[in-house]
């Protein structure tokens, strides 16, 4: 099994997102972090025919899996996949003139860059649009008392690379949570669905 097998959106989150997206009916969506395409598939299948999704990821291997399911579901024409670092991709959208035009932005990638994705995402988002960040409870490890040694003890069986990545991600999630808690540009709510999802409506 792949050591990153559990990074996908959970079925409970998927069901929640389907209901949310159907209610919002967004026409312009940005996704940061595709993996095998589950969340983008849900959003594409739950939106009007003229909806467009811009999706960013750096893995050709995993997004090839996503492409197969997008094709099978008949939603590939809605999705523009850009294989590049998301910070570059989001800036690219701004440079292309998309500032203030997006209805929904979903962040589910490297947590240590969430603070940057959030800021760039808010530039792209229209007033009243929704930005969602996944994994903001991060398996409970965002709690200040959860030490690096505790992270190592929990995950050392999965290897030093995964331990290092999860430690870095934990610190990134903590930094992100501290930042958005004080962000006056959004109406904010964190809910404990899945691994924690933070919602911000741009004011």
mmCIF file of C-alpha atoms in Angstrom:
data_model
loop_
_atom_site.group_PDB
_atom_site.id
_atom_site.type_symbol
_atom_site.label_atom_id
_atom_site.label_comp_id
_atom_site.label_asym_id
_atom_site.label_seq_id
_atom_site.Cartn_x
_atom_site.Cartn_y
_atom_site.Cartn_z
ATOM 1 C CA UNK A 1 0.000 0.000 0.000
ATOM 2 C CA UNK A 2 1.111 3.547 -0.714
ATOM 3 C CA UNK A 3 2.117 5.385 2.505
ATOM 4 C CA UNK A 4 0.043 8.387 1.394
ATOM 5 C CA UNK A 5 -3.082 6.331 0.818
ATOM 6 C CA UNK A 6 -5.034 8.122 3.552
ATOM 7 C CA UNK A 7 -4.616 11.671 2.220
ATOM 8 C CA UNK A 8 -7.703 11.482 0.033
ATOM 9 C CA UNK A 9 -10.955 13.191 1.004
ATOM 10 C CA UNK A 10 -13.049 10.772 3.065
ATOM 11 C CA UNK A 11 -16.471 9.511 1.881
ATOM 12 C CA UNK A 12 -18.165 11.506 4.671
ATOM 13 C CA UNK A 13 -16.452 14.676 3.482
ATOM 14 C CA UNK A 14 -17.308 13.796 -0.094
ATOM 15 C CA UNK A 15 -21.008 13.492 0.730
ATOM 16 C CA UNK A 16 -20.901 16.772 2.649
ATOM 17 C CA UNK A 17 -19.173 18.537 -0.232
ATOM 18 C CA UNK A 18 -21.700 17.214 -2.731
ATOM 19 C CA UNK A 19 -24.607 18.685 -0.775
ATOM 20 C CA UNK A 20 -22.754 21.968 -0.249
ATOM 21 C CA UNK A 21 -21.760 22.335 -3.881
ATOM 22 C CA UNK A 22 -25.252 21.480 -5.118
ATOM 23 C CA UNK A 23 -26.642 24.188 -2.843
ATOM 24 C CA UNK A 24 -24.118 26.807 -3.983
ATOM 25 C CA UNK A 25 -24.147 25.895 -7.709
ATOM 26 C CA UNK A 26 -20.731 27.514 -8.327
ATOM 27 C CA UNK A 27 -19.691 28.200 -11.907
ATOM 28 C CA UNK A 28 -15.967 28.857 -11.334
ATOM 29 C CA UNK A 29 -13.988 26.604 -8.990
ATOM 30 C CA UNK A 30 -10.308 26.272 -8.097
ATOM 31 C CA UNK A 31 -8.919 23.131 -6.485
ATOM 32 C CA UNK A 32 -5.431 22.995 -4.982
ATOM 33 C CA UNK A 33 -4.368 19.362 -4.600
ATOM 34 C CA UNK A 34 -5.988 16.761 -6.840
ATOM 35 C CA UNK A 35 -4.456 13.431 -5.795
ATOM 36 C CA UNK A 36 -6.691 10.748 -7.393
ATOM 37 C CA UNK A 37 -9.450 13.227 -8.212
ATOM 38 C CA UNK A 38 -12.190 12.303 -5.755
ATOM 39 C CA UNK A 39 -13.065 15.833 -4.611
ATOM 40 C CA UNK A 40 -12.799 17.342 -8.093
ATOM 41 C CA UNK A 41 -14.989 14.529 -9.433
ATOM 42 C CA UNK A 42 -17.634 15.264 -6.801
ATOM 43 C CA UNK A 43 -17.578 18.989 -7.552
ATOM 44 C CA UNK A 44 -17.705 18.478 -11.308
ATOM 45 C CA UNK A 45 -20.593 16.010 -11.070
ATOM 46 C CA UNK A 46 -22.564 18.240 -8.673
ATOM 47 C CA UNK A 47 -22.416 21.506 -10.614
ATOM 48 C CA UNK A 48 -24.165 22.990 -13.668
ATOM 49 C CA UNK A 49 -22.952 22.005 -17.153
ATOM 50 C CA UNK A 50 -21.252 25.359 -17.710
ATOM 51 C CA UNK A 51 -19.111 25.137 -14.557
ATOM 52 C CA UNK A 52 -15.334 25.202 -14.967
ATOM 53 C CA UNK A 53 -12.741 23.835 -12.546
ATOM 54 C CA UNK A 54 -9.069 24.811 -12.525
ATOM 55 C CA UNK A 55 -7.159 22.065 -10.714
ATOM 56 C CA UNK A 56 -3.532 22.182 -9.579
ATOM 57 C CA UNK A 57 -1.226 19.324 -8.643
ATOM 58 C CA UNK A 58 2.400 18.308 -9.204
ATOM 59 C CA UNK A 59 1.941 14.537 -9.604
ATOM 60 C CA UNK A 60 1.373 13.231 -13.096
ATOM 61 C CA UNK A 61 1.093 9.684 -11.719
ATOM 62 C CA UNK A 62 -1.807 10.391 -9.369
ATOM 63 C CA UNK A 63 -3.598 12.843 -11.646
ATOM 64 C CA UNK A 64 -3.567 10.225 -14.414
ATOM 65 C CA UNK A 65 -5.813 8.223 -12.083
ATOM 66 C CA UNK A 66 -7.991 11.311 -11.673
ATOM 67 C CA UNK A 67 -8.215 11.790 -15.437
ATOM 68 C CA UNK A 68 -9.509 8.246 -15.911
ATOM 69 C CA UNK A 69 -12.365 8.816 -13.482
ATOM 70 C CA UNK A 70 -13.162 12.255 -14.894
ATOM 71 C CA UNK A 71 -13.384 10.673 -18.335
ATOM 72 C CA UNK A 72 -15.513 7.794 -17.091
ATOM 73 C CA UNK A 73 -17.937 10.205 -15.424
ATOM 74 C CA UNK A 74 -18.097 12.430 -18.495
ATOM 75 C CA UNK A 75 -16.893 15.594 -16.737
ATOM 76 C CA UNK A 76 -13.415 16.031 -18.244
ATOM 77 C CA UNK A 77 -14.636 18.938 -20.364
ATOM 78 C CA UNK A 78 -15.311 20.902 -17.155
ATOM 79 C CA UNK A 79 -11.816 20.468 -15.743
ATOM 80 C CA UNK A 80 -8.562 22.189 -16.650
ATOM 81 C CA UNK A 81 -5.678 20.404 -14.941
ATOM 82 C CA UNK A 82 -2.438 22.320 -14.594
ATOM 83 C CA UNK A 83 0.549 20.291 -13.426
ATOM 84 C CA UNK A 84 2.628 22.822 -11.529
ATOM 85 C CA UNK A 85 3.207 24.087 -7.999
ATOM 86 C CA UNK A 86 -0.043 25.641 -6.828
ATOM 87 C CA UNK A 87 1.524 28.921 -5.694
ATOM 88 C CA UNK A 88 2.709 29.436 -9.259
ATOM 89 C CA UNK A 89 -0.616 28.282 -10.649
ATOM 90 C CA UNK A 90 -2.732 30.569 -8.481
ATOM 91 C CA UNK A 91 -0.520 33.523 -9.355
ATOM 92 C CA UNK A 92 -0.873 32.531 -12.992
ATOM 93 C CA UNK A 93 -4.669 32.761 -12.694
ATOM 94 C CA UNK A 94 -4.323 36.220 -11.172
ATOM 95 C CA UNK A 95 -2.006 37.276 -13.989
ATOM 96 C CA UNK A 96 -4.573 35.992 -16.489
ATOM 97 C CA UNK A 97 -7.166 38.377 -15.077
ATOM 98 C CA UNK A 98 -9.226 36.045 -12.871
ATOM 99 C CA UNK A 99 -8.963 38.133 -9.691
ATOM 100 C CA UNK A 100 -12.276 38.410 -7.857
ATOM 101 C CA UNK A 101 -14.091 35.981 -10.150
ATOM 102 C CA UNK A 102 -14.027 32.558 -8.464
ATOM 103 C CA UNK A 103 -17.075 31.200 -6.633
ATOM 104 C CA UNK A 104 -15.399 28.371 -4.726
ATOM 105 C CA UNK A 105 -11.829 27.467 -3.823
ATOM 106 C CA UNK A 106 -10.877 24.157 -2.220
ATOM 107 C CA UNK A 107 -7.457 23.717 -0.607
ATOM 108 C CA UNK A 108 -6.211 20.193 0.034
ATOM 109 C CA UNK A 109 -2.474 20.049 -0.575
ATOM 110 C CA UNK A 110 0.794 20.637 1.311
ATOM 111 C CA UNK A 111 -0.166 22.222 4.636
ATOM 112 C CA UNK A 112 3.035 24.259 4.958
ATOM 113 C CA UNK A 113 1.896 26.324 1.980
ATOM 114 C CA UNK A 114 -1.706 26.795 3.128
ATOM 115 C CA UNK A 115 -1.017 30.348 4.322
ATOM 116 C CA UNK A 116 0.081 31.269 0.788
ATOM 117 C CA UNK A 117 -2.754 29.385 -0.917
ATOM 118 C CA UNK A 118 -5.249 31.138 1.354
ATOM 119 C CA UNK A 119 -3.991 34.619 0.490
ATOM 120 C CA UNK A 120 -3.797 33.949 -3.235
ATOM 121 C CA UNK A 121 -7.155 32.207 -3.119
ATOM 122 C CA UNK A 122 -8.826 35.186 -1.475
ATOM 123 C CA UNK A 123 -7.496 37.406 -4.253
ATOM 124 C CA UNK A 124 -9.130 35.102 -6.786
ATOM 125 C CA UNK A 125 -12.388 34.729 -4.863
ATOM 126 C CA UNK A 126 -15.349 37.017 -5.479
ATOM 127 C CA UNK A 127 -17.066 38.784 -2.608
ATOM 128 C CA UNK A 128 -19.472 36.256 -1.095
ATOM 129 C CA UNK A 129 -17.472 33.350 -2.503
ATOM 130 C CA UNK A 130 -16.412 30.386 -0.384
ATOM 131 C CA UNK A 131 -12.907 29.131 0.357
ATOM 132 C CA UNK A 132 -12.484 25.741 2.048
ATOM 133 C CA UNK A 133 -9.317 24.356 3.618
ATOM 134 C CA UNK A 134 -9.206 20.633 4.394
ATOM 135 C CA UNK A 135 -7.327 18.812 7.191
ATOM 136 C CA UNK A 136 -7.240 21.786 9.541
ATOM 137 C CA UNK A 137 -7.596 19.584 12.622
ATOM 138 C CA UNK A 138 -4.867 17.373 11.159
ATOM 139 C CA UNK A 139 -5.581 14.197 13.127
ATOM 140 C CA UNK A 140 -5.523 16.162 16.365
ATOM 141 C CA UNK A 141 -1.853 16.982 15.953
ATOM 142 C CA UNK A 142 -2.509 20.727 15.687
ATOM 143 C CA UNK A 143 -2.986 20.778 19.462
ATOM 144 C CA UNK A 144 0.008 22.642 20.989
ATOM 145 C CA UNK A 145 0.710 19.785 23.393
ATOM 146 C CA UNK A 146 1.194 17.310 20.531
ATOM 147 C CA UNK A 147 4.985 17.248 20.260
ATOM 148 C CA UNK A 148 7.212 16.241 17.370
ATOM 149 C CA UNK A 149 8.223 13.179 19.370
ATOM 150 C CA UNK A 150 4.562 12.178 19.636
ATOM 151 C CA UNK A 151 4.202 12.505 15.871
ATOM 152 C CA UNK A 152 7.270 10.306 15.417
ATOM 153 C CA UNK A 153 5.928 7.677 17.813
ATOM 154 C CA UNK A 154 2.598 7.582 16.002
ATOM 155 C CA UNK A 155 3.986 7.249 12.480
ATOM 156 C CA UNK A 156 7.528 5.871 12.699
ATOM 157 C CA UNK A 157 6.368 2.508 11.309
ATOM 158 C CA UNK A 158 5.636 4.289 8.028
ATOM 159 C CA UNK A 159 9.222 5.477 7.670
ATOM 160 C CA UNK A 160 11.315 8.590 8.364
ATOM 161 C CA UNK A 161 10.226 10.373 5.177
ATOM 162 C CA UNK A 162 6.562 10.210 6.168
ATOM 163 C CA UNK A 163 7.373 11.255 9.746
ATOM 164 C CA UNK A 164 9.284 14.299 8.476
ATOM 165 C CA UNK A 165 6.514 15.211 6.053
ATOM 166 C CA UNK A 166 3.779 14.915 8.686
ATOM 167 C CA UNK A 167 5.795 16.922 11.196
ATOM 168 C CA UNK A 168 6.281 19.713 8.668
ATOM 169 C CA UNK A 169 2.601 19.546 7.729
ATOM 170 C CA UNK A 170 1.530 19.723 11.379
ATOM 171 C CA UNK A 171 3.507 22.918 11.934
ATOM 172 C CA UNK A 172 2.095 24.304 8.685
ATOM 173 C CA UNK A 173 -1.473 23.543 9.770
ATOM 174 C CA UNK A 174 -0.872 25.235 13.126
ATOM 175 C CA UNK A 175 0.503 28.338 11.410
ATOM 176 C CA UNK A 176 -2.464 28.381 9.053
ATOM 177 C CA UNK A 177 -5.051 28.029 11.825
ATOM 178 C CA UNK A 178 -3.461 30.850 13.805
ATOM 179 C CA UNK A 179 -3.485 33.082 10.728
ATOM 180 C CA UNK A 180 -7.062 32.531 9.597
ATOM 181 C CA UNK A 181 -8.484 32.838 13.104
ATOM 182 C CA UNK A 182 -7.565 36.534 12.913
ATOM 183 C CA UNK A 183 -8.414 37.091 9.241
ATOM 184 C CA UNK A 184 -10.954 39.897 9.011
ATOM 185 C CA UNK A 185 -11.446 39.376 5.275
ATOM 186 C CA UNK A 186 -13.713 36.379 5.856
ATOM 187 C CA UNK A 187 -16.585 35.072 7.925
ATOM 188 C CA UNK A 188 -15.001 31.930 9.329
ATOM 189 C CA UNK A 189 -16.083 28.551 10.655
ATOM 190 C CA UNK A 190 -14.203 25.323 11.329
ATOM 191 C CA UNK A 191 -16.248 22.135 11.512
ATOM 192 C CA UNK A 192 -15.056 18.687 12.663
ATOM 193 C CA UNK A 193 -16.121 16.743 9.586
ATOM 194 C CA UNK A 194 -13.481 14.317 8.351
ATOM 195 C CA UNK A 195 -10.098 15.682 9.438
ATOM 196 C CA UNK A 196 -11.466 19.182 10.003
ATOM 197 C CA UNK A 197 -12.604 21.656 7.360
ATOM 198 C CA UNK A 198 -12.287 25.427 7.629
ATOM 199 C CA UNK A 199 -14.773 27.565 5.700
ATOM 200 C CA UNK A 200 -14.328 31.230 4.869
ATOM 201 C CA UNK A 201 -16.846 33.438 3.084
ATOM 202 C CA UNK A 202 -15.146 36.475 1.582
ATOM 203 C CA UNK A 203 -16.540 39.702 2.989
#
